[in-house]
Amino acid sequence: MISLNDLSFRYHDEQSWIIRNESHDFHPGTVTVLTGVSGSGKSTLLYLLALMLSPTGGRVLDSGDVVSRWPDFRRAQWRAERIGFVFQDAVLDQSRSIIDNVLEGSLFRPGPPPIERAHDLLEKFGVQVDPLRKPGEISGGQAQRVALCRALINSPSLVLADEPTGNLDSDTADIVWDALEEAATKGATVIVATHDRIRASKYQHQLIVENGRIG
Ligand SMILES: Nc1ncnc2c1ncn2[C@@H]1O[C@H](COP(=O)(O)OP(=O)(O)OP(=O)(O)O)[C@@H](O)[C@H]1O
Ligand SMILES: [Mg+2]
């Protein structure tokens, strides 16, 4: 279980708190949806959960371990083993092919690269382009799905997805949401930031990020 414990965060010298003294548990096997107006702090919260940002106060725990206080190298190892992260704007390596971008998610995994699984994921999400193309040669929605494949390649136990359907038509978005639900059904903790209020309202675990509060 991933937990926020009395967590507070503000960026460097900024006055305003993005999150203020918030506590919350995220359980395995659930999809939690984060909503809130643009600029409210959804991405920031995901970065804190991924240990890419350090709390200004309070802590992030993984099954009771205070992971947010771990040294950098241990946090990086924890991220590689535990997390699949989908950035809001995909953030693919422009110098490498699509297939290599997907496989990048498995770099720290022992054994040969899971090439077949990478192709299966691209097919599942309908990325029907030459996998040797570079990210600059595909559409924004395709890039977003490549980022999702990269995040899911290791079947991570914690999936953090920032607007993973922002650039997608509704049928393709359905495929993505189904895959996120499937990951949760298999036991992952899934946390998704979205502006899709209608979709979010279908989920039992919904958090609104607003004025430093999540709830
Ligand atoms: N590196 C940074 N330094 C200072 N302020 C930042 C930084 N990154 C984000 N912010 C500010 O923090 C606030 C929260 O940003 P964040 O990106 O978490 O919002 P969001 O809810 O994800 O918004 P959106 O829906 O537009 O993606 C915003 O006011 C933003 O301007
Ligand atoms: Mg955001």
mmCIF file of C-alpha atoms and ligand atoms in Angstrom:
data_model
loop_
_atom_site.group_PDB
_atom_site.id
_atom_site.type_symbol
_atom_site.label_atom_id
_atom_site.label_comp_id
_atom_site.label_asym_id
_atom_site.label_seq_id
_atom_site.Cartn_x
_atom_site.Cartn_y
_atom_site.Cartn_z
ATOM 1 C CA MET A 1 0.000 0.000 0.000
ATOM 2 C CA ILE A 2 1.221 3.474 -0.901
ATOM 3 C CA SER A 3 0.422 6.164 1.640
ATOM 4 C CA LEU A 4 0.745 9.892 2.013
ATOM 5 C CA ASN A 5 1.271 10.841 5.619
ATOM 6 C CA ASP A 6 0.739 14.469 6.623
ATOM 7 C CA LEU A 7 2.203 15.408 3.257
ATOM 8 C CA SER A 8 2.887 19.024 2.341
ATOM 9 C CA PHE A 9 4.537 20.399 -0.755
ATOM 10 C CA ARG A 10 5.403 23.720 -2.302
ATOM 11 C CA TYR A 11 7.823 24.451 -5.104
ATOM 12 C CA HIS A 12 11.108 25.995 -3.894
ATOM 13 C CA ASP A 13 10.480 29.627 -2.989
ATOM 14 C CA GLU A 14 6.791 29.689 -3.966
ATOM 15 C CA GLN A 15 4.401 30.961 -1.329
ATOM 16 C CA SER A 16 1.439 28.790 -2.112
ATOM 17 C CA TRP A 17 1.134 25.217 -0.951
ATOM 18 C CA ILE A 18 0.225 22.708 -3.633
ATOM 19 C CA ILE A 19 -0.585 20.141 -0.937
ATOM 20 C CA ARG A 20 -1.019 20.927 2.738
ATOM 21 C CA ASN A 21 -0.973 18.315 5.500
ATOM 22 C CA GLU A 22 -2.753 15.611 3.543
ATOM 23 C CA SER A 23 -2.904 11.903 4.354
ATOM 24 C CA HIS A 24 -4.277 9.183 2.124
ATOM 25 C CA ASP A 25 -3.873 5.452 1.469
ATOM 26 C CA PHE A 26 -3.870 4.001 -2.050
ATOM 27 C CA HIS A 27 -4.735 0.314 -2.050
ATOM 28 C CA PRO A 28 -3.577 -2.461 -4.384
ATOM 29 C CA GLY A 29 -6.270 -3.602 -6.759
ATOM 30 C CA THR A 30 -7.890 -0.172 -7.038
ATOM 31 C CA VAL A 31 -8.015 2.613 -9.607
ATOM 32 C CA THR A 32 -7.934 6.064 -8.009
ATOM 33 C CA VAL A 33 -8.820 8.987 -10.248
ATOM 34 C CA LEU A 34 -7.411 12.478 -9.564
ATOM 35 C CA THR A 35 -9.385 15.408 -10.863
ATOM 36 C CA GLY A 36 -9.174 19.159 -10.294
ATOM 37 C CA VAL A 37 -8.788 22.317 -12.325
ATOM 38 C CA SER A 38 -5.690 22.977 -14.388
ATOM 39 C CA GLY A 39 -2.858 24.021 -12.078
ATOM 40 C CA SER A 40 -4.407 22.482 -8.970
ATOM 41 C CA GLY A 41 -1.534 20.048 -8.431
ATOM 42 C CA LYS A 42 -2.487 16.690 -9.981
ATOM 43 C CA SER A 43 0.831 16.222 -11.811
ATOM 44 C CA THR A 44 2.734 17.420 -8.746
ATOM 45 C CA LEU A 45 0.989 14.808 -6.621
ATOM 46 C CA LEU A 46 1.917 12.068 -9.104
ATOM 47 C CA TYR A 47 5.564 13.250 -9.090
ATOM 48 C CA LEU A 48 5.547 13.090 -5.277
ATOM 49 C CA LEU A 49 4.103 9.566 -5.359
ATOM 50 C CA ALA A 50 6.800 8.568 -7.878
ATOM 51 C CA LEU A 51 9.500 10.082 -5.629
ATOM 52 C CA MET A 52 10.512 12.435 -8.440
ATOM 53 C CA LEU A 53 9.848 15.316 -6.046
ATOM 54 C CA SER A 54 10.558 15.304 -2.317
ATOM 55 C CA PRO A 55 7.892 16.404 0.143
ATOM 56 C CA THR A 56 8.373 19.788 1.829
ATOM 57 C CA GLY A 57 6.807 18.192 4.899
ATOM 58 C CA GLY A 58 5.454 14.766 5.790
ATOM 59 C CA ARG A 59 6.242 11.563 3.917
ATOM 60 C CA VAL A 60 5.376 8.977 1.301
ATOM 61 C CA LEU A 61 5.265 5.392 2.556
ATOM 62 C CA ASP A 62 5.317 2.074 0.740
ATOM 63 C CA SER A 63 4.019 -0.695 2.989
ATOM 64 C CA GLY A 64 5.205 1.278 6.013
ATOM 65 C CA ASP A 65 8.684 2.146 4.664
ATOM 66 C CA VAL A 66 9.317 5.889 4.471
ATOM 67 C CA VAL A 67 10.441 5.744 0.841
ATOM 68 C CA SER A 68 10.454 9.523 0.387
ATOM 69 C CA ARG A 69 13.407 9.758 2.804
ATOM 70 C CA TRP A 70 15.491 7.188 1.016
ATOM 71 C CA PRO A 71 18.709 8.324 -0.713
ATOM 72 C CA ASP A 72 18.548 9.029 -4.446
ATOM 73 C CA PHE A 73 19.968 5.725 -5.670
ATOM 74 C CA ARG A 74 17.455 3.728 -3.603
ATOM 75 C CA ARG A 75 14.590 5.865 -4.829
ATOM 76 C CA ALA A 76 15.716 5.321 -8.418
ATOM 77 C CA GLN A 77 15.869 1.574 -7.859
ATOM 78 C CA TRP A 78 12.424 1.605 -6.219
ATOM 79 C CA ARG A 79 11.027 3.548 -9.189
ATOM 80 C CA ALA A 80 12.531 1.130 -11.707
ATOM 81 C CA GLU A 81 11.174 -1.929 -9.920
ATOM 82 C CA ARG A 82 7.863 -0.652 -8.705
ATOM 83 C CA ILE A 83 6.497 2.054 -10.975
ATOM 84 C CA GLY A 84 5.114 2.557 -14.436
ATOM 85 C CA PHE A 85 4.753 6.288 -15.069
ATOM 86 C CA VAL A 86 2.913 7.916 -17.971
ATOM 87 C CA PHE A 87 3.873 11.585 -18.277
ATOM 88 C CA GLN A 88 1.236 14.136 -19.272
ATOM 89 C CA ASP A 89 3.027 14.888 -22.550
ATOM 90 C CA ALA A 90 4.383 11.362 -23.177
ATOM 91 C CA VAL A 91 8.090 12.430 -22.841
ATOM 92 C CA LEU A 92 9.605 9.916 -25.233
ATOM 93 C CA ASP A 93 13.289 9.700 -26.110
ATOM 94 C CA GLN A 94 13.326 11.407 -29.512
ATOM 95 C CA SER A 95 16.613 9.792 -30.538
ATOM 96 C CA ARG A 96 15.342 6.226 -30.194
ATOM 97 C CA SER A 97 12.769 4.191 -32.076
ATOM 98 C CA ILE A 98 9.275 3.546 -30.785
ATOM 99 C CA ILE A 99 10.073 -0.054 -29.908
ATOM 100 C CA ASP A 100 13.226 1.009 -28.038
ATOM 101 C CA ASN A 101 11.220 3.601 -26.144
ATOM 102 C CA VAL A 102 8.809 0.884 -25.015
ATOM 103 C CA LEU A 103 11.678 -1.435 -24.066
ATOM 104 C CA GLU A 104 13.304 1.349 -22.060
ATOM 105 C CA GLY A 105 10.735 0.577 -19.371
ATOM 106 C CA SER A 106 12.341 -2.846 -18.898
ATOM 107 C CA LEU A 107 16.012 -1.794 -18.889
ATOM 108 C CA PHE A 108 16.541 -2.623 -15.225
ATOM 109 C CA ARG A 109 14.809 -5.954 -15.433
ATOM 110 C CA PRO A 110 17.048 -9.013 -15.510
ATOM 111 C CA GLY A 111 16.928 -11.245 -18.575
ATOM 112 C CA PRO A 112 16.484 -10.556 -22.277
ATOM 113 C CA PRO A 113 14.380 -7.563 -23.383
ATOM 114 C CA PRO A 114 10.682 -8.514 -23.609
ATOM 115 C CA ILE A 115 10.427 -7.700 -27.315
ATOM 116 C CA GLU A 116 7.335 -9.796 -27.961
ATOM 117 C CA ARG A 117 5.454 -8.179 -25.096
ATOM 118 C CA ALA A 118 6.459 -4.736 -26.385
ATOM 119 C CA HIS A 119 4.968 -5.552 -29.802
ATOM 120 C CA ASP A 120 1.855 -7.040 -28.174
ATOM 121 C CA LEU A 121 1.305 -3.876 -26.139
ATOM 122 C CA LEU A 122 1.714 -1.619 -29.185
ATOM 123 C CA GLU A 123 -0.834 -3.756 -31.013
ATOM 124 C CA LYS A 124 -3.205 -3.804 -28.053
ATOM 125 C CA PHE A 125 -3.233 -0.010 -27.954
ATOM 126 C CA GLY A 126 -3.619 0.256 -31.708
ATOM 127 C CA VAL A 127 -0.264 1.882 -32.483
ATOM 128 C CA GLN A 128 -0.196 0.632 -36.045
ATOM 129 C CA VAL A 129 2.969 2.302 -37.292
ATOM 130 C CA ASP A 130 6.443 0.975 -38.043
ATOM 131 C CA PRO A 131 7.970 0.422 -34.575
ATOM 132 C CA LEU A 132 11.337 1.557 -35.947
ATOM 133 C CA ARG A 133 10.008 5.078 -36.496
ATOM 134 C CA LYS A 134 11.131 7.828 -34.165
ATOM 135 C CA PRO A 135 8.671 9.591 -31.829
ATOM 136 C CA GLY A 136 8.865 12.707 -34.024
ATOM 137 C CA GLU A 137 7.254 10.728 -36.835
ATOM 138 C CA ILE A 138 4.052 9.709 -35.045
ATOM 139 C CA SER A 139 0.976 11.591 -33.820
ATOM 140 C CA GLY A 140 0.507 12.991 -30.305
ATOM 141 C CA GLY A 141 -2.101 10.351 -29.466
ATOM 142 C CA GLN A 142 0.166 7.591 -30.750
ATOM 143 C CA ALA A 143 3.041 8.974 -28.655
ATOM 144 C CA GLN A 144 0.796 8.925 -25.609
ATOM 145 C CA ARG A 145 0.027 5.253 -26.197
ATOM 146 C CA VAL A 146 3.722 4.433 -26.721
ATOM 147 C CA ALA A 147 4.359 6.059 -23.332
ATOM 148 C CA LEU A 148 1.641 3.859 -21.857
ATOM 149 C CA CYS A 149 3.247 0.735 -23.367
ATOM 150 C CA ARG A 150 6.583 1.779 -21.848
ATOM 151 C CA ALA A 151 4.900 2.230 -18.458
ATOM 152 C CA LEU A 152 3.171 -1.166 -18.568
ATOM 153 C CA ILE A 153 5.958 -3.293 -20.067
ATOM 154 C CA ASN A 154 7.119 -4.544 -16.656
ATOM 155 C CA SER A 155 3.582 -5.091 -15.329
ATOM 156 C CA PRO A 156 4.403 -2.637 -12.525
ATOM 157 C CA SER A 157 2.647 -2.889 -9.184
ATOM 158 C CA LEU A 158 2.164 0.899 -9.082
ATOM 159 C CA VAL A 159 0.867 2.629 -12.221
ATOM 160 C CA LEU A 160 0.866 6.443 -12.222
ATOM 161 C CA ALA A 161 -0.725 7.927 -15.324
ATOM 162 C CA ASP A 162 -0.964 11.657 -15.967
ATOM 163 C CA GLU A 163 -3.756 12.438 -18.447
ATOM 164 C CA PRO A 164 -3.129 9.238 -20.408
ATOM 165 C CA THR A 165 -6.171 9.778 -22.615
ATOM 166 C CA GLY A 166 -5.872 13.543 -23.116
ATOM 167 C CA ASN A 167 -5.121 13.257 -26.849
ATOM 168 C CA LEU A 168 -7.277 10.261 -27.674
ATOM 169 C CA ASP A 169 -10.635 9.692 -29.370
ATOM 170 C CA SER A 170 -13.221 8.070 -27.137
ATOM 171 C CA ASP A 171 -12.859 4.530 -28.519
ATOM 172 C CA THR A 172 -9.090 4.555 -28.051
ATOM 173 C CA ALA A 173 -9.535 6.153 -24.632
ATOM 174 C CA ASP A 174 -11.809 3.239 -23.698
ATOM 175 C CA ILE A 175 -9.029 0.784 -24.588
ATOM 176 C CA VAL A 176 -6.608 2.705 -22.366
ATOM 177 C CA TRP A 177 -9.025 2.874 -19.415
ATOM 178 C CA ASP A 178 -9.774 -0.840 -19.810
ATOM 179 C CA ALA A 179 -6.036 -1.596 -19.669
ATOM 180 C CA LEU A 180 -5.627 0.499 -16.518
ATOM 181 C CA GLU A 181 -8.552 -1.324 -14.913
ATOM 182 C CA GLU A 182 -7.087 -4.650 -15.988
ATOM 183 C CA ALA A 183 -3.786 -3.749 -14.267
ATOM 184 C CA ALA A 184 -5.744 -3.032 -11.074
ATOM 185 C CA THR A 185 -7.672 -6.294 -11.406
ATOM 186 C CA LYS A 186 -4.317 -8.065 -11.475
ATOM 187 C CA GLY A 187 -3.385 -6.361 -8.207
ATOM 188 C CA ALA A 188 -1.682 -3.111 -9.194
ATOM 189 C CA THR A 189 -2.326 0.187 -7.466
ATOM 190 C CA VAL A 190 -3.405 2.515 -10.269
ATOM 191 C CA ILE A 191 -3.607 6.305 -9.924
ATOM 192 C CA VAL A 192 -4.754 8.381 -12.899
ATOM 193 C CA ALA A 193 -4.982 12.159 -13.288
ATOM 194 C CA THR A 194 -7.675 13.184 -15.743
ATOM 195 C CA HIS A 195 -9.792 16.097 -16.920
ATOM 196 C CA ASP A 196 -12.434 13.626 -18.073
ATOM 197 C CA ARG A 197 -15.048 14.304 -15.404
ATOM 198 C CA ILE A 198 -17.598 11.935 -16.884
ATOM 199 C CA ARG A 199 -15.153 9.046 -16.884
ATOM 200 C CA ALA A 200 -13.859 9.968 -13.419
ATOM 201 C CA SER A 201 -17.372 9.938 -11.983
ATOM 202 C CA LYS A 202 -17.600 6.223 -12.774
ATOM 203 C CA TYR A 203 -14.862 5.418 -10.286
ATOM 204 C CA GLN A 204 -15.456 4.733 -6.636
ATOM 205 C CA HIS A 205 -12.068 6.149 -5.633
ATOM 206 C CA GLN A 206 -12.015 9.716 -6.833
ATOM 207 C CA LEU A 207 -9.903 12.490 -5.318
ATOM 208 C CA ILE A 208 -10.303 16.155 -6.123
ATOM 209 C CA VAL A 209 -7.113 18.206 -5.857
ATOM 210 C CA GLU A 210 -8.076 21.724 -4.810
ATOM 211 C CA ASN A 211 -6.461 24.542 -2.807
ATOM 212 C CA GLY A 212 -3.832 22.345 -1.206
ATOM 213 C CA ARG A 213 -6.324 19.640 -0.283
ATOM 214 C CA ILE A 214 -6.974 16.253 -1.763
ATOM 215 C CA GLY A 215 -10.248 14.634 -0.931
HETATM 216 N N1 LIG B 1 8.686 23.443 -11.355
HETATM 217 C C1 LIG B 1 7.755 24.261 -10.891
HETATM 218 N N2 LIG B 1 8.106 25.355 -10.169
HETATM 219 C C2 LIG B 1 7.168 26.182 -9.648
HETATM 220 N N3 LIG B 1 5.827 26.001 -9.792
HETATM 221 C C3 LIG B 1 5.439 24.934 -10.501
HETATM 222 C C4 LIG B 1 6.361 24.007 -11.081
HETATM 223 N N4 LIG B 1 5.650 23.056 -11.729
HETATM 224 C C5 LIG B 1 4.369 23.361 -11.562
HETATM 225 N N5 LIG B 1 4.220 24.478 -10.829
HETATM 226 C C6 LIG B 1 2.969 25.102 -10.394
HETATM 227 O O1 LIG B 1 2.337 24.212 -9.491
HETATM 228 C C7 LIG B 1 0.931 24.234 -9.665
HETATM 229 C C8 LIG B 1 0.422 22.827 -9.892
HETATM 230 O O2 LIG B 1 0.891 22.366 -11.145
HETATM 231 P P1 LIG B 1 0.526 20.931 -11.712
HETATM 232 O O3 LIG B 1 1.262 20.755 -12.968
HETATM 233 O O4 LIG B 1 0.732 19.938 -10.624
HETATM 234 O O5 LIG B 1 -1.052 21.100 -11.960
HETATM 235 P P2 LIG B 1 -2.076 20.136 -12.690
HETATM 236 O O6 LIG B 1 -3.243 19.978 -11.780
HETATM 237 O O7 LIG B 1 -1.373 18.908 -13.116
HETATM 238 O O8 LIG B 1 -2.514 20.998 -13.950
HETATM 239 P P3 LIG B 1 -2.982 20.519 -15.432
HETATM 240 O O9 LIG B 1 -4.393 20.029 -15.273
HETATM 241 O O10 LIG B 1 -2.907 21.774 -16.238
HETATM 242 O O11 LIG B 1 -2.036 19.469 -15.901
HETATM 243 C C9 LIG B 1 0.665 25.193 -10.818
HETATM 244 O O12 LIG B 1 0.296 26.433 -10.283
HETATM 245 C C10 LIG B 1 1.985 25.280 -11.531
HETATM 246 O O13 LIG B 1 2.156 26.516 -12.150
HETATM 247 MG MG MG B 2 -0.919 18.098 -14.939
#
